[in-house]
PDB file of C-alpha atoms in Angstrom:
ATOM      1  CA  MET A   1       0.000   0.000   0.000  1.00 26.00           C
ATOM      2  CA  SER A   2       1.102   3.609  -0.326  1.00 25.00           C
ATOM      3  CA  SER A   3       0.252   7.100   0.912  1.00 25.00           C
ATOM      4  CA  LYS A   4       0.877  10.108  -1.319  1.00 25.00           C
ATOM      5  CA  GLY A   5       1.472  13.762  -0.654  1.00 27.00           C
ATOM      6  CA  ALA A   6       1.668  16.835  -2.854  1.00 30.00           C
ATOM      7  CA  THR A   7       4.680  17.409  -5.062  1.00 32.00           C
ATOM      8  CA  THR A   8       7.502  19.564  -3.713  1.00 39.00           C
ATOM      9  CA  ASP A   9       7.690  23.295  -4.528  1.00 57.00           C
ATOM     10  CA  ASP A  10      10.346  25.851  -3.681  1.00 67.00           C
ATOM     11  CA  ILE A  11       9.909  27.492  -0.285  1.00 76.00           C
ATOM     12  CA  THR A  12       9.434  31.260  -0.002  1.00 83.00           C
ATOM     13  CA  THR A  13      10.474  32.805   3.307  1.00 84.00           C
ATOM     14  CA  VAL A  14      12.203  35.873   4.741  1.00 84.00           C
ATOM     15  CA  VAL A  15      15.927  36.369   5.286  1.00 77.00           C
ATOM     16  CA  GLY A  16      17.228  37.071   8.779  1.00 75.00           C
ATOM     17  CA  ILE A  17      15.109  39.006  11.300  1.00 83.00           C
ATOM     18  CA  THR A  18      12.871  42.042  10.816  1.00 85.00           C
ATOM     19  CA  ALA A  19      10.833  44.069  13.309  1.00 87.00           C
ATOM     20  CA  ALA A  20       7.934  46.482  12.832  1.00 88.00           C
ATOM     21  CA  GLU A  21       5.861  48.442  15.339  1.00 89.00           C
ATOM     22  CA  ASP A  22       2.379  49.955  15.554  1.00 90.00           C
ATOM     23  CA  THR A  23       0.364  51.698  18.281  1.00 91.00           C
ATOM     24  CA  ILE A  24      -3.362  50.979  18.392  1.00 91.00           C
ATOM     25  CA  LYS A  25      -5.570  52.687  20.992  1.00 92.00           C
ATOM     26  CA  LYS A  26      -2.612  53.197  23.327  1.00 91.00           C
ATOM     27  CA  SER A  27      -1.465  49.562  23.096  1.00 92.00           C
ATOM     28  CA  ARG A  28       1.988  49.103  21.615  1.00 93.00           C
ATOM     29  CA  PHE A  29       2.390  46.170  19.209  1.00 94.00           C
ATOM     30  CA  ILE A  30       5.840  45.039  18.036  1.00 93.00           C
ATOM     31  CA  GLY A  31       6.184  42.296  15.449  1.00 93.00           C
ATOM     32  CA  TYR A  32       9.257  40.180  14.730  1.00 92.00           C
ATOM     33  CA  CYS A  33       9.653  37.759  11.844  1.00 91.00           C
ATOM     34  CA  CYS A  34      12.378  35.364  10.784  1.00 89.00           C
ATOM     35  CA  ALA A  35      12.997  32.360   8.594  1.00 88.00           C
ATOM     36  CA  ALA A  36      12.317  29.198  10.610  1.00 88.00           C
ATOM     37  CA  PRO A  37      12.844  25.919   8.737  1.00 85.00           C
ATOM     38  CA  THR A  38      11.889  24.088  11.939  1.00 87.00           C
ATOM     39  CA  PHE A  39       9.561  24.886  14.819  1.00 90.00           C
ATOM     40  CA  ALA A  40      12.598  24.908  17.126  1.00 88.00           C
ATOM     41  CA  ASP A  41      14.094  27.752  15.063  1.00 88.00           C
ATOM     42  CA  GLY A  42      10.985  29.818  15.745  1.00 90.00           C
ATOM     43  CA  MET A  43      11.124  29.040  19.448  1.00 91.00           C
ATOM     44  CA  ALA A  44      14.719  30.290  19.510  1.00 88.00           C
ATOM     45  CA  LEU A  45      13.567  33.729  18.325  1.00 89.00           C
ATOM     46  CA  LEU A  46      10.652  33.625  20.773  1.00 91.00           C
ATOM     47  CA  ASP A  47      13.087  33.135  23.657  1.00 89.00           C
ATOM     48  CA  VAL A  48      15.075  36.171  22.504  1.00 88.00           C
ATOM     49  CA  VAL A  49      11.965  38.330  22.150  1.00 90.00           C
ATOM     50  CA  LYS A  50      10.602  37.343  25.560  1.00 90.00           C
ATOM     51  CA  GLY A  51      13.976  38.019  27.131  1.00 89.00           C
ATOM     52  CA  ASP A  52      14.012  41.545  25.716  1.00 88.00           C
ATOM     53  CA  HIS A  53      10.375  42.281  26.613  1.00 91.00           C
ATOM     54  CA  PRO A  54       9.936  40.917  30.158  1.00 91.00           C
ATOM     55  CA  LYS A  55       7.221  43.474  30.990  1.00 92.00           C
ATOM     56  CA  ALA A  56       5.072  42.851  27.916  1.00 93.00           C
ATOM     57  CA  ARG A  57       1.501  41.748  28.665  1.00 91.00           C
ATOM     58  CA  HIS A  58       1.430  39.234  25.795  1.00 95.00           C
ATOM     59  CA  VAL A  59       3.871  37.697  23.303  1.00 95.00           C
ATOM     60  CA  CYS A  60       1.728  35.871  20.745  1.00 96.00           C
ATOM     61  CA  TRP A  61       3.160  33.932  17.838  1.00 96.00           C
ATOM     62  CA  ALA A  62       2.665  31.658  14.851  1.00 96.00           C
ATOM     63  CA  TRP A  63       4.857  29.365  12.784  1.00 95.00           C
ATOM     64  CA  GLN A  64       4.149  28.141   9.268  1.00 94.00           C
ATOM     65  CA  GLY A  65       6.200  25.164   8.188  1.00 90.00           C
ATOM     66  CA  VAL A  66       5.913  23.217   4.950  1.00 84.00           C
ATOM     67  CA  LYS A  67       2.492  22.423   3.496  1.00 79.00           C
ATOM     68  CA  THR A  68       0.054  21.938   6.410  1.00 82.00           C
ATOM     69  CA  GLU A  69       2.601  22.178   9.244  1.00 88.00           C
ATOM     70  CA  SER A  70       1.700  25.122  11.490  1.00 92.00           C
ATOM     71  CA  ARG A  71       1.418  26.157  15.125  1.00 93.00           C
ATOM     72  CA  TYR A  72       0.266  29.264  16.965  1.00 95.00           C
ATOM     73  CA  ASN A  73      -0.302  30.587  20.479  1.00 95.00           C
ATOM     74  CA  ASP A  74      -2.557  33.337  21.884  1.00 95.00           C
ATOM     75  CA  ASP A  75      -0.492  33.762  25.087  1.00 94.00           C
ATOM     76  CA  GLY A  76      -3.449  34.747  27.238  1.00 93.00           C
ATOM     77  CA  GLU A  77      -5.409  36.740  24.677  1.00 94.00           C
ATOM     78  CA  PRO A  78      -8.955  35.476  23.943  1.00 94.00           C
ATOM     79  CA  SER A  79      -8.868  32.298  21.873  1.00 93.00           C
ATOM     80  CA  GLY A  80      -8.564  32.936  18.153  1.00 93.00           C
ATOM     81  CA  THR A  81      -7.728  36.644  18.425  1.00 95.00           C
ATOM     82  CA  ALA A  82      -3.924  36.589  18.183  1.00 95.00           C
ATOM     83  CA  GLY A  83      -2.095  33.443  17.065  1.00 94.00           C
ATOM     84  CA  GLN A  84      -4.502  32.562  14.269  1.00 95.00           C
ATOM     85  CA  PRO A  85      -4.531  36.079  12.755  1.00 95.00           C
ATOM     86  CA  ILE A  86      -0.717  36.068  12.828  1.00 96.00           C
ATOM     87  CA  LEU A  87      -0.680  32.695  11.072  1.00 95.00           C
ATOM     88  CA  ALA A  88      -3.219  33.945   8.526  1.00 94.00           C
ATOM     89  CA  SER A  89      -0.913  36.868   7.729  1.00 93.00           C
ATOM     90  CA  ILE A  90       2.025  34.531   7.089  1.00 93.00           C
ATOM     91  CA  GLN A  91      -0.116  32.378   4.827  1.00 92.00           C
ATOM     92  CA  GLY A  92      -1.589  35.434   3.126  1.00 91.00           C
ATOM     93  CA  GLU A  93       1.903  36.558   2.114  1.00 88.00           C
ATOM     94  CA  GLY A  94       2.535  33.137   0.565  1.00 88.00           C
ATOM     95  CA  LEU A  95       5.345  32.275   2.984  1.00 90.00           C
ATOM     96  CA  SER A  96       6.477  28.962   4.470  1.00 89.00           C
ATOM     97  CA  GLN A  97       9.096  28.070   7.076  1.00 89.00           C
ATOM     98  CA  THR A  98       8.434  31.462   8.671  1.00 92.00           C
ATOM     99  CA  PHE A  99       7.927  32.504  12.295  1.00 94.00           C
ATOM    100  CA  VAL A 100       6.275  35.694  13.576  1.00 95.00           C
ATOM    101  CA  ALA A 101       5.973  36.892  17.175  1.00 95.00           C
ATOM    102  CA  VAL A 102       3.928  39.943  18.158  1.00 96.00           C
ATOM    103  CA  VAL A 103       4.582  41.656  21.492  1.00 95.00           C
ATOM    104  CA  ARG A 104       1.800  43.672  23.127  1.00 95.00           C
ATOM    105  CA  TYR A 105       2.178  46.325  25.798  1.00 95.00           C
ATOM    106  CA  PHE A 106      -1.347  46.960  27.078  1.00 94.00           C
ATOM    107  CA  GLY A 107      -2.335  50.616  26.921  1.00 90.00           C
ATOM    108  CA  GLY A 108      -5.399  50.468  29.145  1.00 90.00           C
ATOM    109  CA  VAL A 109      -8.024  50.394  26.385  1.00 92.00           C
ATOM    110  CA  LEU A 110      -9.807  47.124  25.549  1.00 91.00           C
ATOM    111  CA  LEU A 111      -9.791  46.437  21.819  1.00 93.00           C
ATOM    112  CA  GLY A 112     -12.506  43.791  21.648  1.00 94.00           C
ATOM    113  CA  THR A 113     -12.343  40.579  19.645  1.00 93.00           C
ATOM    114  CA  GLY A 114     -12.368  42.211  16.220  1.00 94.00           C
ATOM    115  CA  GLY A 115      -9.880  44.852  17.289  1.00 94.00           C
ATOM    116  CA  LEU A 116      -7.436  42.239  18.573  1.00 95.00           C
ATOM    117  CA  VAL A 117      -7.695  40.208  15.368  1.00 95.00           C
ATOM    118  CA  ARG A 118      -6.954  43.302  13.289  1.00 94.00           C
ATOM    119  CA  ALA A 119      -4.148  44.446  15.586  1.00 94.00           C
ATOM    120  CA  TYR A 120      -2.252  41.152  15.732  1.00 95.00           C
ATOM    121  CA  GLY A 121      -2.849  40.238  12.105  1.00 94.00           C
ATOM    122  CA  GLY A 122      -2.039  43.750  10.948  1.00 93.00           C
ATOM    123  CA  THR A 123       1.195  43.976  12.942  1.00 93.00           C
ATOM    124  CA  ALA A 124       2.322  40.599  11.614  1.00 93.00           C
ATOM    125  CA  ARG A 125       1.560  41.690   8.059  1.00 91.00           C
ATOM    126  CA  LEU A 126       3.371  45.003   8.614  1.00 89.00           C
ATOM    127  CA  CYS A 127       6.440  43.116   9.800  1.00 89.00           C
ATOM    128  CA  LEU A 128       6.417  40.619   6.927  1.00 89.00           C
ATOM    129  CA  ARG A 129       6.026  43.342   4.328  1.00 85.00           C
ATOM    130  CA  ALA A 130       8.861  45.293   5.928  1.00 83.00           C
ATOM    131  CA  ALA A 131      10.991  42.174   5.486  1.00 79.00           C
ATOM    132  CA  GLU A 132      10.021  41.949   1.825  1.00 68.00           C
ATOM    133  CA  ASN A 133      10.996  45.596   1.359  1.00 58.00           C
ATOM    134  CA  GLY A 134      14.381  45.297   3.051  1.00 52.00           C
ATOM    135  CA  GLY A 135      13.358  46.146   6.612  1.00 47.00           C
ATOM    136  CA  ALA A 136      15.952  46.284   9.377  1.00 42.00           C
ATOM    137  CA  LEU A 137      16.308  44.764  12.816  1.00 40.00           C
ATOM    138  CA  GLY A 138      14.679  46.989  15.384  1.00 40.00           C
ATOM    139  CA  GLY A 139      11.746  47.226  17.748  1.00 39.00           C
ATOM    140  CA  GLY A 140      13.790  47.030  20.917  1.00 39.00           C
ATOM    141  CA  LEU A 141      15.915  43.899  20.520  1.00 38.00           C
ATOM    142  CA  GLY A 142      18.906  44.274  22.827  1.00 36.00           C
ATOM    143  CA  THR A 143      22.398  45.017  21.529  1.00 29.00           C
ATOM    144  CA  ALA A 144      23.482  41.480  22.398  1.00 30.00           C
ATOM    145  CA  HIS A 145      21.331  40.288  19.519  1.00 33.00           C
ATOM    146  CA  LEU A 146      22.382  42.837  16.903  1.00 30.00           C
ATOM    147  CA  CYS A 147      24.664  40.209  15.409  1.00 30.00           C
ATOM    148  CA  LEU A 148      21.521  38.612  14.004  1.00 35.00           C
ATOM    149  CA  ARG A 149      21.368  39.624  10.353  1.00 36.00           C
ATOM    150  CA  ALA A 150      18.582  42.022   9.405  1.00 36.00           C
ATOM    151  CA  ALA A 151      16.138  40.859   6.770  1.00 38.00           C
ATOM    152  CA  GLU A 152      16.852  42.086   3.274  1.00 38.00           C
ATOM    153  CA  LYS A 153      14.244  40.399   1.104  1.00 43.00           C
ATOM    154  CA  THR A 154      12.191  37.269   0.683  1.00 48.00           C
ATOM    155  CA  VAL A 155      13.930  34.325  -0.907  1.00 52.00           C
ATOM    156  CA  LYS A 156      12.973  31.041  -2.483  1.00 60.00           C
ATOM    157  CA  ILE A 157      14.762  28.023  -1.078  1.00 67.00           C
ATOM    158  CA  PRO A 158      15.113  25.278  -3.714  1.00 78.00           C
ATOM    159  CA  GLN A 159      13.706  21.956  -2.560  1.00 80.00           C
ATOM    160  CA  ALA A 160      14.506  18.417  -3.645  1.00 85.00           C
ATOM    161  CA  GLU A 161      12.971  14.999  -3.140  1.00 88.00           C
ATOM    162  CA  VAL A 162      15.068  12.055  -1.998  1.00 91.00           C
ATOM    163  CA  ARG A 163      13.871   8.506  -2.691  1.00 93.00           C
ATOM    164  CA  VAL A 164      15.092   5.842  -0.284  1.00 92.00           C
ATOM    165  CA  GLU A 165      14.575   2.086  -0.390  1.00 92.00           C
ATOM    166  CA  ALA A 166      15.539  -0.077   2.570  1.00 91.00           C
ATOM    167  CA  PRO A 167      14.782  -3.544   3.957  1.00 92.00           C
ATOM    168  CA  MET A 168      11.654  -3.641   6.104  1.00 90.00           C
ATOM    169  CA  ALA A 169      13.744  -4.591   9.132  1.00 89.00           C
ATOM    170  CA  LEU A 170      15.434  -1.160   8.942  1.00 89.00           C
ATOM    171  CA  VAL A 171      12.276   0.950   8.743  1.00 86.00           C
ATOM    172  CA  GLY A 172      12.903   2.404  12.216  1.00 88.00           C
ATOM    173  CA  ALA A 173      16.440   3.468  11.329  1.00 88.00           C
ATOM    174  CA  LEU A 174      15.181   4.924   8.050  1.00 87.00           C
ATOM    175  CA  TYR A 175      12.522   7.066   9.735  1.00 87.00           C
ATOM    176  CA  ALA A 176      15.015   8.248  12.349  1.00 87.00           C
ATOM    177  CA  ALA A 177      17.528   9.226   9.664  1.00 87.00           C
ATOM    178  CA  THR A 178      14.939  11.310   7.788  1.00 88.00           C
ATOM    179  CA  ASN A 179      13.031  12.786  10.738  1.00 82.00           C
ATOM    180  CA  LYS A 180      13.988  16.371   9.811  1.00 79.00           C
ATOM    181  CA  CYS A 181      12.604  15.992   6.287  1.00 80.00           C
ATOM    182  CA  VAL A 182       9.019  16.316   5.092  1.00 79.00           C
ATOM    183  CA  ARG A 183       7.576  12.914   4.258  1.00 80.00           C
ATOM    184  CA  VAL A 184       6.053  13.064   0.768  1.00 81.00           C
ATOM    185  CA  ARG A 185       5.282   9.437  -0.022  1.00 86.00           C
ATOM    186  CA  GLU A 186       5.817   5.975   1.410  1.00 87.00           C
ATOM    187  CA  GLU A 187       5.289   2.571  -0.164  1.00 90.00           C
ATOM    188  CA  PHE A 188       5.619  -0.916   1.257  1.00 88.00           C
ATOM    189  CA  THR A 189       6.442  -4.183  -0.464  1.00 88.00           C
ATOM    190  CA  ALA A 190       6.699  -7.629   1.073  1.00 85.00           C
ATOM    191  CA  ASP A 191      10.240  -7.031   2.305  1.00 88.00           C
ATOM    192  CA  ALA A 192      11.074  -3.352   1.785  1.00 90.00           C
ATOM    193  CA  VAL A 193       9.948   0.206   2.452  1.00 91.00           C
ATOM    194  CA  ILE A 194      10.290   2.917  -0.194  1.00 91.00           C
ATOM    195  CA  LEU A 195      10.221   6.417   1.265  1.00 90.00           C
ATOM    196  CA  THR A 196      10.263   9.738  -0.582  1.00 91.00           C
ATOM    197  CA  VAL A 197      11.077  12.817   1.491  1.00 88.00           C
ATOM    198  CA  SER A 198      11.491  16.515   0.772  1.00 86.00           C
ATOM    199  CA  THR A 199      14.358  18.686   1.993  1.00 84.00           C
ATOM    200  CA  GLU A 200      16.316  21.768   0.958  1.00 80.00           C
ATOM    201  CA  ARG A 201      18.238  21.051  -2.241  1.00 81.00           C
ATOM    202  CA  ALA A 202      21.526  21.990  -0.595  1.00 80.00           C
ATOM    203  CA  LEU A 203      20.923  19.387   2.138  1.00 84.00           C
ATOM    204  CA  ALA A 204      19.809  16.511  -0.093  1.00 86.00           C
ATOM    205  CA  GLN A 205      23.206  14.822  -0.407  1.00 90.00           C
ATOM    206  CA  GLY A 206      23.651  15.066   3.352  1.00 88.00           C
ATOM    207  CA  VAL A 207      20.325  13.281   3.842  1.00 88.00           C
ATOM    208  CA  ILE A 208      21.487  10.508   1.514  1.00 90.00           C
ATOM    209  CA  ASP A 209      24.786  10.150   3.375  1.00 91.00           C
ATOM    210  CA  HIS A 210      22.960  10.046   6.715  1.00 89.00           C
ATOM    211  CA  VAL A 211      20.590   7.342   5.485  1.00 90.00           C
ATOM    212  CA  ILE A 212      23.451   5.214   4.147  1.00 90.00           C
ATOM    213  CA  ASP A 213      25.316   5.543   7.447  1.00 91.00           C
ATOM    214  CA  ALA A 214      22.219   4.810   9.556  1.00 89.00           C
ATOM    215  CA  THR A 215      21.443   1.644   7.593  1.00 90.00           C
ATOM    216  CA  ARG A 216      25.105   0.609   7.252  1.00 90.00           C
ATOM    217  CA  GLY A 217      24.877   0.708   3.495  1.00 92.00           C
ATOM    218  CA  ALA A 218      21.768  -1.454   3.250  1.00 91.00           C
ATOM    219  CA  ALA A 219      19.597   1.366   1.869  1.00 90.00           C
ATOM    220  CA  LYS A 220      19.590   2.784  -1.637  1.00 91.00           C
ATOM    221  CA  ALA A 221      19.022   6.546  -1.880  1.00 91.00           C
ATOM    222  CA  THR A 222      18.822   8.911  -4.842  1.00 91.00           C
ATOM    223  CA  ILE A 223      17.724  12.473  -5.555  1.00 91.00           C
ATOM    224  CA  VAL A 224      14.545  12.307  -7.624  1.00 89.00           C
ATOM    225  CA  GLY A 225      15.077  13.568 -11.152  1.00 82.00           C
ATOM    226  CA  GLU A 226      18.856  13.219 -11.126  1.00 73.00           C
TER     227      GLU A 226
END
């Protein structure tokens, strides 16, 4: 039997880190965006942002991975008013592997559900568009983090598919060796598993080498189309 996924496309994301700020009814909103190939990459920026804004009332965020991979958090705001609008802004800009955090300093005026949705989504969009237009690092990140490269533009990251065939007895080792890739397709025969995964083109040969090492040469791996 087999399970199939969509074909692989290039990934469009931002370069480096960009910040943008807006004030809405006395509340200060600061958005940060960065390229985040993995969820852990997004969490790394979140830690930095929280460390530089310890007095902020909320730090809400969203991460869009590849295809349907996504996560978001309202950080105490009413459900659906912060993380989801941020995620919608990322998706609306056609970006993947992208993380956005929006800091809020409460100004004493309640914005209501609709106002929060517009504020968080709008700040995220403002930040992402600043990145596309060559925006710079700002918005209060401490000097210790100025070594992080400011965003210059959006870029497309070429993707590649790697096809791997291994004995059924090594299926666990095969999955472990490709756990950082996006699984596109898997097929099973009586004595083998055939797995197709997606990764950045520049990393494809490394994935092949890792698979060969993990299976002690028992697997066959090739880049699809080459």
